[in-house]
Amino acid sequence: MDMFCFQCEQTAAQKGCIKQGVCGKSGDCAILQDELLDRLIELVNCAELNDENIKLVVDGLFMTITNVNFDEAQIQEYIEKIRKKINCNYDYNIRTLWRSDEDIRSLKSLILFGLKGVAAYYHHAMVLGYKNSDIEKFFFEALSAIPKNLSKQELFDLVLKTGEINLKCMGLLDEANTKTYGNPAFKKVTTNIEKGPFIVVSGHDLKDLELLLEQTKDKGVNIYTHGEMLPCHAYPKLNKYHHLKGNFGTAWQNQQKEFDNIPAAILFTTNCIMPVKTSYRDRVFTTCVVGYPDVIHLEKDFTPVINKALELGGYKEDKKMTGINGGDVLRVGFGHNSVLSAADKIIELIKSGDIKHIFLVGGCDGAKTGRNYYTDFVKLTPKNSLVLTLACGKYRFNDLDLGEIKGIPRLLDMGQCNDAYSAIKVALELAKAFDCSVNELPLSMVLSWYEQKAVCILLTLLFLGVENIKLGPTLPAFISPNILKILSEKYKIKPITTPDKDLEEILNRCQK
Ligand code: SF4
Ligand code: SF3
């Protein structure tokens, strides 16, 4: 029995991985992840919605996101846990979906992959003690719809509902993050590393970072963020720890090179973990839903990570490191709170013509060629425009100093992928101030996708009726030609072309 997976942007031949994942996932691991989905679908059809079962659903979905869990033993153990909760004779095999009519498969994939993204965000909210019954009910509703014989219209409605629920979920996570750690505020983050023991913490989980900061408080170990943990520096209740020093490395897809023989311990809290090379495997640790064979997995007691960092000792001298464009300062902290506190000024600058356009250049990064489009696009944006960014795609350009417009930095890093919520809030507030719709604002979205969290964010934008999104570097393999036609006609979604052409098209359209 061969695997089949086409859930991410780097899928083989733009069609699907069938022998081994391009991400490094083995065929057996992919088959187990499918089995995990089968059991979850059986669970929602058989068992009641309660705290224990919702946690199984949320974490189970999260485990199957790209670059989260490669550990067959851990996945098998999780399947057994679910099996114990299934108390009826429902039998489902997700392979029937992969073999079904391509439009139905496309719509159900949008729902299933989007739901995985929602699960990741809901997991982070739950960890901080925030819950919502509408979101929980939807996990059951959407998963139980996968085996059903539904019309294209019914499925399309569910696709948009996934986007609607994700908006609610990102709102809940925003509330959880800001109420727990304060509102993000502007902060300069260094890419340089101080001498002495250190730990690199990767992923998206703020709670894990807080626990690690607490547990390393008086241990002589410095903490550096990596990848999507970078925005944590902007939260007052996280940056109050003086040993949270800076950010290590560039984008997630460079980790195999950047972690090679690193004299530090590395903790992965969520995606994106890549196949762990033997040159640094002894210093990698995973927690929660992340797993990799032969890598030590921890649950909230980070003593082994700390001991490893002390044993490795870090660099002997301070080490100068930079972003990919040579800059060594990253500016973070432009969530909705700080951008909206400058809203009056931004509105005034738009009215006076000092700000002619706002670009949202955000989304995932990835290893495939062609993603330099985003760096080139940002470099080409006119000096009288702002560039909002979020998620890990920003590592292509976040060390660039684009200058300021009357005291407002041109490049505004709004945070992690889930902070798309901030961008949406800002867009809605601007639309209110100008008494127009978001589509009438001088605002354009140029997005990059890689994994399934990007899918749910895209569905949220569709739910909100946002038009003219440019999406790249390639379109999802799971969107069939007919569904793509509907999306391009209804929402005017277009694939990216070249930076000059796209920029010209955007600016011309907005002048009309
Ligand atoms: Fe292939 Fe992406 Fe699936 Fe990995 S997650 S197996 S790369 S489609
Ligand atoms: Fe990135 Fe993996 Fe998508 Fe949070 S860390 S956005 S790719």
XYZ file of C-alpha atoms and ligand atoms in Angstrom:
527
model
C 0.000 0.000 0.000
C 1.568 3.307 -1.098
C 1.203 6.627 0.642
C -0.596 9.609 -0.827
C -0.202 13.145 0.446
C -0.671 16.475 -1.334
C -1.362 18.776 1.570
C 1.601 21.151 1.267
C 3.149 23.424 -1.306
C 6.238 21.325 -1.925
C 4.311 18.164 -2.831
C 6.045 15.985 -5.431
C 5.645 17.082 -9.060
C 2.884 19.467 -7.977
C 0.595 16.432 -7.764
C 1.242 14.401 -4.614
C 3.898 12.493 -2.693
C 3.411 8.770 -3.312
C 6.561 6.966 -2.165
C 8.133 9.317 0.339
C 7.354 12.889 1.341
C 9.469 15.696 -0.073
C 9.321 16.924 3.536
C 11.149 13.769 4.634
C 8.046 11.925 5.869
C 8.384 8.186 5.193
C 5.642 6.251 3.394
C 4.865 4.350 6.605
C 4.591 7.552 8.604
C 2.223 9.061 6.013
C 0.043 5.932 6.098
C -0.072 6.128 9.900
C -1.061 9.794 9.735
C -3.916 8.815 7.403
C -4.923 6.143 9.903
C -4.873 8.777 12.624
C -7.302 10.860 10.539
C -9.525 7.781 10.026
C -9.704 7.203 13.776
C -10.468 10.889 14.424
C -13.314 10.783 11.903
C -14.637 7.644 13.607
C -14.294 9.315 16.991
C -16.398 12.360 16.041
C -19.043 10.039 14.626
C -19.157 7.788 17.682
C -18.122 9.632 20.800
C -19.518 12.655 22.578
C -17.926 16.093 22.504
C -16.161 16.475 25.842
C -12.861 17.992 26.996
C -10.913 14.789 26.605
C -12.200 14.039 23.109
C -11.766 17.584 21.823
C -8.145 17.501 22.965
C -7.659 14.238 21.090
C -9.151 15.765 17.939
C -7.215 19.038 18.147
C -3.809 17.543 18.945
C -4.371 14.648 16.539
C -5.047 17.025 13.654
C -2.083 19.171 14.677
C 0.239 16.134 14.598
C -0.560 15.584 10.918
C 0.408 19.102 9.802
C 3.509 19.247 7.594
C 6.817 19.185 9.503
C 5.245 18.472 12.897
C 5.586 14.774 13.647
C 7.731 12.150 11.933
C 7.729 9.657 14.817
C 5.766 6.532 13.893
C 5.849 5.158 17.447
C 4.360 8.347 18.848
C 1.636 8.453 16.167
C 0.815 4.761 16.736
C 0.489 5.387 20.463
C -1.845 8.293 19.755
C -3.996 6.132 17.451
C -4.386 3.584 20.267
C -5.492 6.337 22.645
C -8.232 7.398 20.211
C -9.256 3.806 19.509
C -10.100 3.344 23.182
C -12.639 6.161 22.944
C -14.431 4.832 19.853
C -17.505 3.035 21.058
C -19.449 2.228 17.881
C -18.846 0.406 14.628
C -18.115 3.317 12.337
C -15.451 2.479 9.773
C -13.743 5.055 7.575
C -10.768 5.039 5.245
C -9.502 8.413 4.022
C -8.231 6.731 0.866
C -11.786 6.829 -0.447
C -11.446 10.619 -0.379
C -8.133 10.651 -2.245
C -9.812 8.531 -4.953
C -13.078 10.477 -5.238
C -14.286 12.990 -7.865
C -11.641 15.710 -8.130
C -13.921 18.641 -7.255
C -15.351 16.875 -4.205
C -11.838 15.866 -3.184
C -10.705 19.450 -3.659
C -13.473 20.926 -1.494
C -13.103 18.290 1.223
C -9.319 18.821 1.201
C -9.843 22.558 1.705
C -12.016 21.736 4.720
C -9.724 19.054 6.164
C -6.437 20.910 5.640
C -7.968 24.179 6.800
C -9.251 22.394 9.890
C -5.716 21.200 10.672
C -4.625 24.844 10.701
C -7.515 25.806 12.997
C -6.503 22.909 15.277
C -2.976 24.320 15.609
C -4.288 27.736 16.643
C -6.915 26.269 18.960
C -4.238 24.120 20.603
C -2.216 27.263 21.456
C -5.303 29.002 22.850
C -6.264 25.954 24.947
C -2.765 25.723 26.398
C -3.317 29.227 27.790
C -6.714 28.259 29.190
C -8.927 29.779 26.463
C -11.770 27.764 24.945
C -14.822 28.311 22.781
C -17.757 25.970 22.301
C -18.581 27.107 18.720
C -15.053 26.242 17.615
C -15.185 22.885 19.393
C -18.553 21.991 17.849
C -17.178 22.864 14.433
C -14.301 20.381 14.747
C -16.908 17.653 15.158
C -19.201 19.049 12.453
C -16.466 19.485 9.830
C -14.687 16.187 10.476
C -17.916 14.235 10.412
C -18.758 15.862 7.043
C -15.694 14.338 5.347
C -17.254 10.875 4.723
C -20.694 12.291 3.892
C -22.218 12.483 0.466
C -22.624 16.270 0.238
C -23.254 18.479 -2.786
C -20.583 20.867 -4.049
C -22.620 23.798 -2.749
C -22.929 22.252 0.717
C -19.190 21.620 0.754
C -18.445 25.126 -0.486
C -20.511 26.522 2.392
C -18.470 24.401 4.787
C -15.237 25.660 3.232
C -16.288 29.232 4.025
C -17.466 28.226 7.477
C -13.966 26.848 8.128
C -12.675 30.334 7.327
C -15.278 31.909 9.599
C -14.404 29.593 12.498
C -10.715 30.215 11.946
C -11.315 33.955 12.299
C -12.993 33.265 15.631
C -10.121 30.969 16.608
C -7.395 33.475 15.679
C -9.351 36.087 17.665
C -9.433 33.753 20.659
C -5.702 33.086 20.386
C -5.002 36.807 20.071
C -6.985 37.356 23.263
C -5.165 34.476 24.981
C -1.714 35.762 23.951
C -2.306 39.427 24.733
C -4.156 38.836 28.024
C -1.452 36.415 29.184
C 1.667 38.178 27.919
C 0.556 41.792 27.293
C 0.218 43.673 24.011
C 3.199 43.296 21.666
C 5.205 46.518 21.464
C 8.046 47.604 19.187
C 11.340 45.891 19.933
C 14.646 45.558 18.124
C 15.933 41.990 18.156
C 19.563 41.126 17.509
C 20.689 38.250 15.317
C 24.042 38.102 17.124
C 24.767 35.404 19.716
C 26.537 36.045 23.008
C 29.232 33.675 24.192
C 28.249 31.003 26.702
C 25.554 28.306 26.929
C 22.341 28.887 25.025
C 19.115 27.229 23.894
C 17.386 27.834 20.592
C 13.608 27.546 20.774
C 11.634 27.002 17.587
C 7.950 26.639 16.694
C 4.992 28.812 17.698
C 4.225 28.075 21.365
C 4.448 31.064 23.724
C 3.652 28.983 26.807
C 6.580 26.632 26.171
C 8.886 29.627 25.814
C 7.619 31.063 29.095
C 8.195 27.728 30.865
C 11.688 27.499 29.425
C 12.499 31.086 30.452
C 11.316 30.360 33.987
C 13.238 27.112 34.205
C 16.481 28.745 32.946
C 16.167 31.901 35.061
C 19.254 31.471 37.209
C 21.065 28.819 35.246
C 23.493 30.902 33.145
C 21.809 29.789 29.936
C 20.646 32.319 27.343
C 17.565 31.776 25.188
C 17.318 32.624 21.494
C 14.172 32.353 19.406
C 14.121 30.698 15.989
C 11.662 30.898 13.092
C 8.113 31.749 14.151
C 9.150 32.294 17.792
C 10.730 35.634 16.824
C 7.580 37.715 17.567
C 7.723 36.545 21.219
C 10.326 39.269 21.832
C 7.564 41.858 21.536
C 5.444 40.548 24.450
C 6.188 42.443 27.712
C 5.735 39.389 29.918
C 8.206 37.398 27.829
C 10.832 40.051 27.121
C 11.026 40.922 30.831
C 13.379 37.923 31.075
C 16.827 39.390 30.445
C 18.235 36.092 29.272
C 15.871 36.129 26.259
C 18.641 37.568 24.137
C 17.892 37.506 20.442
C 16.979 35.414 17.431
C 19.089 32.576 16.053
C 19.319 31.839 12.344
C 17.124 32.605 9.404
C 14.153 30.769 7.907
C 13.073 27.276 9.025
C 14.178 25.657 5.756
C 17.796 26.660 6.501
C 17.868 24.756 9.816
C 19.813 21.734 8.608
C 22.676 24.031 7.605
C 22.369 26.428 10.533
C 22.037 23.755 13.248
C 24.932 21.718 11.895
C 27.186 21.112 14.931
C 25.675 24.076 16.797
C 27.136 24.298 20.368
C 23.632 24.662 21.821
C 20.461 22.720 22.574
C 17.390 23.154 20.364
C 13.774 22.793 21.454
C 11.022 22.355 18.856
C 7.610 23.343 20.191
C 5.664 23.002 16.879
C 6.381 23.046 13.134
C 8.569 23.346 11.205
C 10.973 20.545 12.138
C 12.948 19.099 9.238
C 14.614 15.681 9.159
C 17.150 15.954 11.977
C 20.674 15.326 10.719
C 22.983 13.177 12.842
C 25.444 16.073 13.124
C 23.092 17.777 15.595
C 20.547 15.073 16.539
C 21.985 14.629 20.051
C 21.100 18.224 20.911
C 17.524 18.379 19.582
C 14.491 17.981 21.841
C 10.807 17.987 20.968
C 7.746 18.693 23.055
C 3.965 18.318 22.852
C 2.723 17.398 19.342
C 6.173 17.456 17.719
C 8.092 14.218 17.284
C 11.084 12.801 15.484
C 12.517 9.277 15.785
C 15.523 9.008 18.143
C 15.044 12.551 19.391
C 14.245 13.033 23.087
C 10.637 14.061 23.664
C 9.841 16.121 26.764
C 6.686 17.255 28.494
C 7.151 20.600 30.233
C 10.157 19.667 32.371
C 12.967 21.062 30.254
C 15.842 19.958 32.532
C 17.426 17.729 29.838
C 17.514 20.669 27.350
C 19.081 22.915 29.964
C 21.674 20.300 30.919
C 22.528 19.770 27.262
C 23.028 23.515 26.744
C 25.327 23.650 29.794
C 27.267 20.610 28.570
C 27.735 22.097 25.073
C 28.769 25.466 26.495
C 27.818 27.666 23.527
C 30.258 29.781 21.516
C 33.562 30.704 23.138
C 33.307 34.302 21.893
C 30.369 36.503 20.936
C 29.297 35.520 17.439
C 28.169 37.951 14.782
C 25.340 36.577 12.678
C 22.976 38.247 10.210
C 19.717 37.798 8.354
C 19.834 36.706 4.728
C 20.324 40.245 3.438
C 23.154 41.004 5.873
C 21.185 42.986 8.475
C 21.651 42.155 12.158
C 18.584 43.871 13.631
C 15.026 42.564 13.306
C 12.196 44.901 14.242
C 9.124 43.244 15.761
C 5.975 44.185 17.658
C 3.560 45.743 15.191
C 0.450 43.818 16.203
C -2.979 45.414 15.831
C -2.626 47.234 19.123
C 0.488 49.175 18.164
C -0.558 49.735 14.538
C -4.039 50.905 15.541
C -2.599 53.209 18.181
C -0.914 54.932 15.213
C -4.085 54.609 13.111
C -4.947 58.314 13.198
C -1.502 59.166 11.876
C -1.673 56.459 9.189
C -5.123 57.676 8.095
C -3.833 61.260 7.958
C -0.805 60.153 5.900
C -3.050 58.225 3.503
C -5.303 61.283 3.123
C -2.324 63.608 2.543
C -0.906 61.199 -0.050
C 2.282 60.513 1.934
C 1.195 56.881 2.116
C -0.098 55.806 -1.282
C -0.421 52.076 -0.715
C -0.239 49.341 1.922
C 1.005 45.887 0.967
C 0.503 42.821 3.108
C 3.320 40.485 2.124
C 2.900 37.527 4.418
C 2.685 33.789 4.812
C 4.963 30.805 4.942
C 8.487 30.360 3.736
C 9.688 27.195 2.061
C 12.592 25.469 0.418
C 11.502 25.503 -3.209
C 13.077 27.967 -5.631
C 11.022 30.938 -6.762
C 10.381 32.301 -3.277
C 12.885 35.117 -3.842
C 9.862 36.674 -5.597
C 8.801 37.973 -2.160
C 12.172 39.607 -1.395
C 12.247 41.204 -4.831
C 8.640 42.342 -4.500
C 9.301 44.031 -1.138
C 12.449 45.690 -2.461
C 10.449 47.073 -5.396
C 7.581 48.536 -3.364
C 7.476 52.320 -3.741
C 8.946 54.474 -0.958
C 5.510 55.937 -0.252
C 4.068 52.547 0.681
C 3.933 50.505 3.882
C 4.684 46.779 3.944
C 2.867 44.777 6.609
C 4.233 41.307 7.112
C 3.611 38.221 9.245
C 4.517 34.525 9.522
C 7.828 32.966 8.590
C 7.937 34.136 4.956
C 9.237 37.461 6.270
C 12.705 35.977 6.841
C 13.255 36.698 3.149
C 13.299 40.444 3.876
C 12.904 41.189 7.601
C 16.506 42.313 8.027
C 16.057 45.012 5.373
C 15.763 48.586 6.578
C 13.096 50.066 4.308
C 13.192 53.421 6.089
C 10.238 55.379 7.460
C 7.335 57.537 6.342
C 7.044 60.494 8.724
C 8.196 58.406 11.691
C 6.292 55.225 10.761
C 8.611 52.358 9.771
C 7.798 51.180 6.244
C 8.204 47.512 7.191
C 5.851 46.459 9.984
C 6.222 42.922 11.347
C 2.821 41.962 12.793
C 3.929 38.599 14.211
C 3.314 34.911 13.645
C 1.020 33.369 11.027
C -1.921 33.460 13.474
C -1.356 37.221 13.788
C -3.014 37.439 10.384
C -5.788 38.348 12.815
C -3.943 41.631 13.476
C -3.709 42.400 9.769
C -7.427 41.691 9.363
C -8.273 43.947 12.324
C -6.182 46.771 10.917
C -7.742 46.385 7.463
C -11.286 46.424 8.920
C -10.514 49.517 11.016
C -9.084 51.369 8.020
C -12.139 50.417 5.966
C -14.342 51.808 8.738
C -12.334 55.049 8.892
C -12.574 55.544 5.122
C -16.187 54.372 5.032
C -15.478 51.802 2.342
C -14.976 48.055 2.015
C -11.606 46.362 2.534
C -11.519 45.759 -1.226
C -11.739 49.505 -1.870
C -8.761 50.366 0.358
C -5.330 51.028 -1.157
C -4.341 47.677 0.354
C -3.123 44.596 -1.504
C -2.316 41.111 -0.281
C 0.588 39.182 -1.727
C 0.659 35.873 0.098
C 2.915 32.845 0.226
C 1.761 29.470 1.450
C 3.462 26.242 2.460
C 1.478 24.270 5.015
C -2.062 23.922 6.319
C -2.186 26.934 8.642
C -1.888 29.070 5.522
C -4.918 27.214 4.139
C -7.163 28.232 7.033
C -5.957 31.841 6.830
C -6.757 31.925 3.127
C -10.241 30.545 3.897
C -10.730 33.317 6.466
C -9.869 35.939 3.859
C -12.355 34.341 1.460
C -15.009 34.259 4.159
C -14.437 37.999 4.610
C -14.867 38.501 0.871
C -11.315 39.789 0.318
C -10.569 40.021 -3.396
C -7.512 40.203 -5.627
C -5.187 38.125 -3.420
C -1.983 37.133 -5.178
C -0.926 33.677 -4.083
C 2.308 31.781 -4.570
C 4.834 30.471 -5.092
C 2.584 27.828 -6.715
C -1.104 27.080 -6.274
C -2.229 24.158 -4.068
C -2.188 20.810 -5.881
C -5.440 19.900 -4.115
C -7.403 22.691 -5.796
C -8.989 21.249 -8.942
C -9.304 23.344 -12.149
C -13.070 23.793 -11.601
C -12.696 24.943 -8.005
C -9.858 27.247 -9.016
C -12.111 28.742 -11.687
C -14.780 29.465 -9.078
C -12.213 31.039 -6.733
C -10.736 33.208 -9.452
C -14.133 34.351 -10.707
C -15.646 34.990 -7.294
C -12.616 36.307 -5.386
C -10.238 37.219 -8.245
C -7.439 35.164 -6.654
C -4.442 35.075 -8.953
C -1.153 33.223 -8.916
C 1.936 35.430 -8.563
C 3.821 36.163 -11.795
C 6.880 38.413 -11.564
C 7.383 41.155 -8.970
C 7.439 43.992 -11.545
C 4.381 42.757 -13.388
C 2.354 42.134 -10.234
C 3.338 45.450 -8.706
C 2.394 47.327 -11.856
C -0.927 45.515 -12.054
C -1.730 46.250 -8.387
C -0.851 49.923 -8.580
C -2.725 50.418 -11.872
C -5.819 48.684 -10.522
C -5.794 50.819 -7.410
C -5.459 54.075 -9.327
C -8.644 53.372 -11.247
Fe 4.551 15.608 0.514
Fe 3.961 17.893 1.779
Fe 2.675 15.652 2.366
Fe 5.238 15.994 3.084
S 3.433 17.123 3.817
S 4.311 14.153 2.219
S 5.986 17.107 1.282
S 2.623 16.758 0.414
Fe 5.942 28.941 8.935
Fe 6.360 26.383 9.092
Fe 3.884 28.283 7.648
Fe 3.645 29.898 11.044
S 6.792 27.818 10.581
S 3.954 29.928 9.033
S 5.756 27.410 7.335
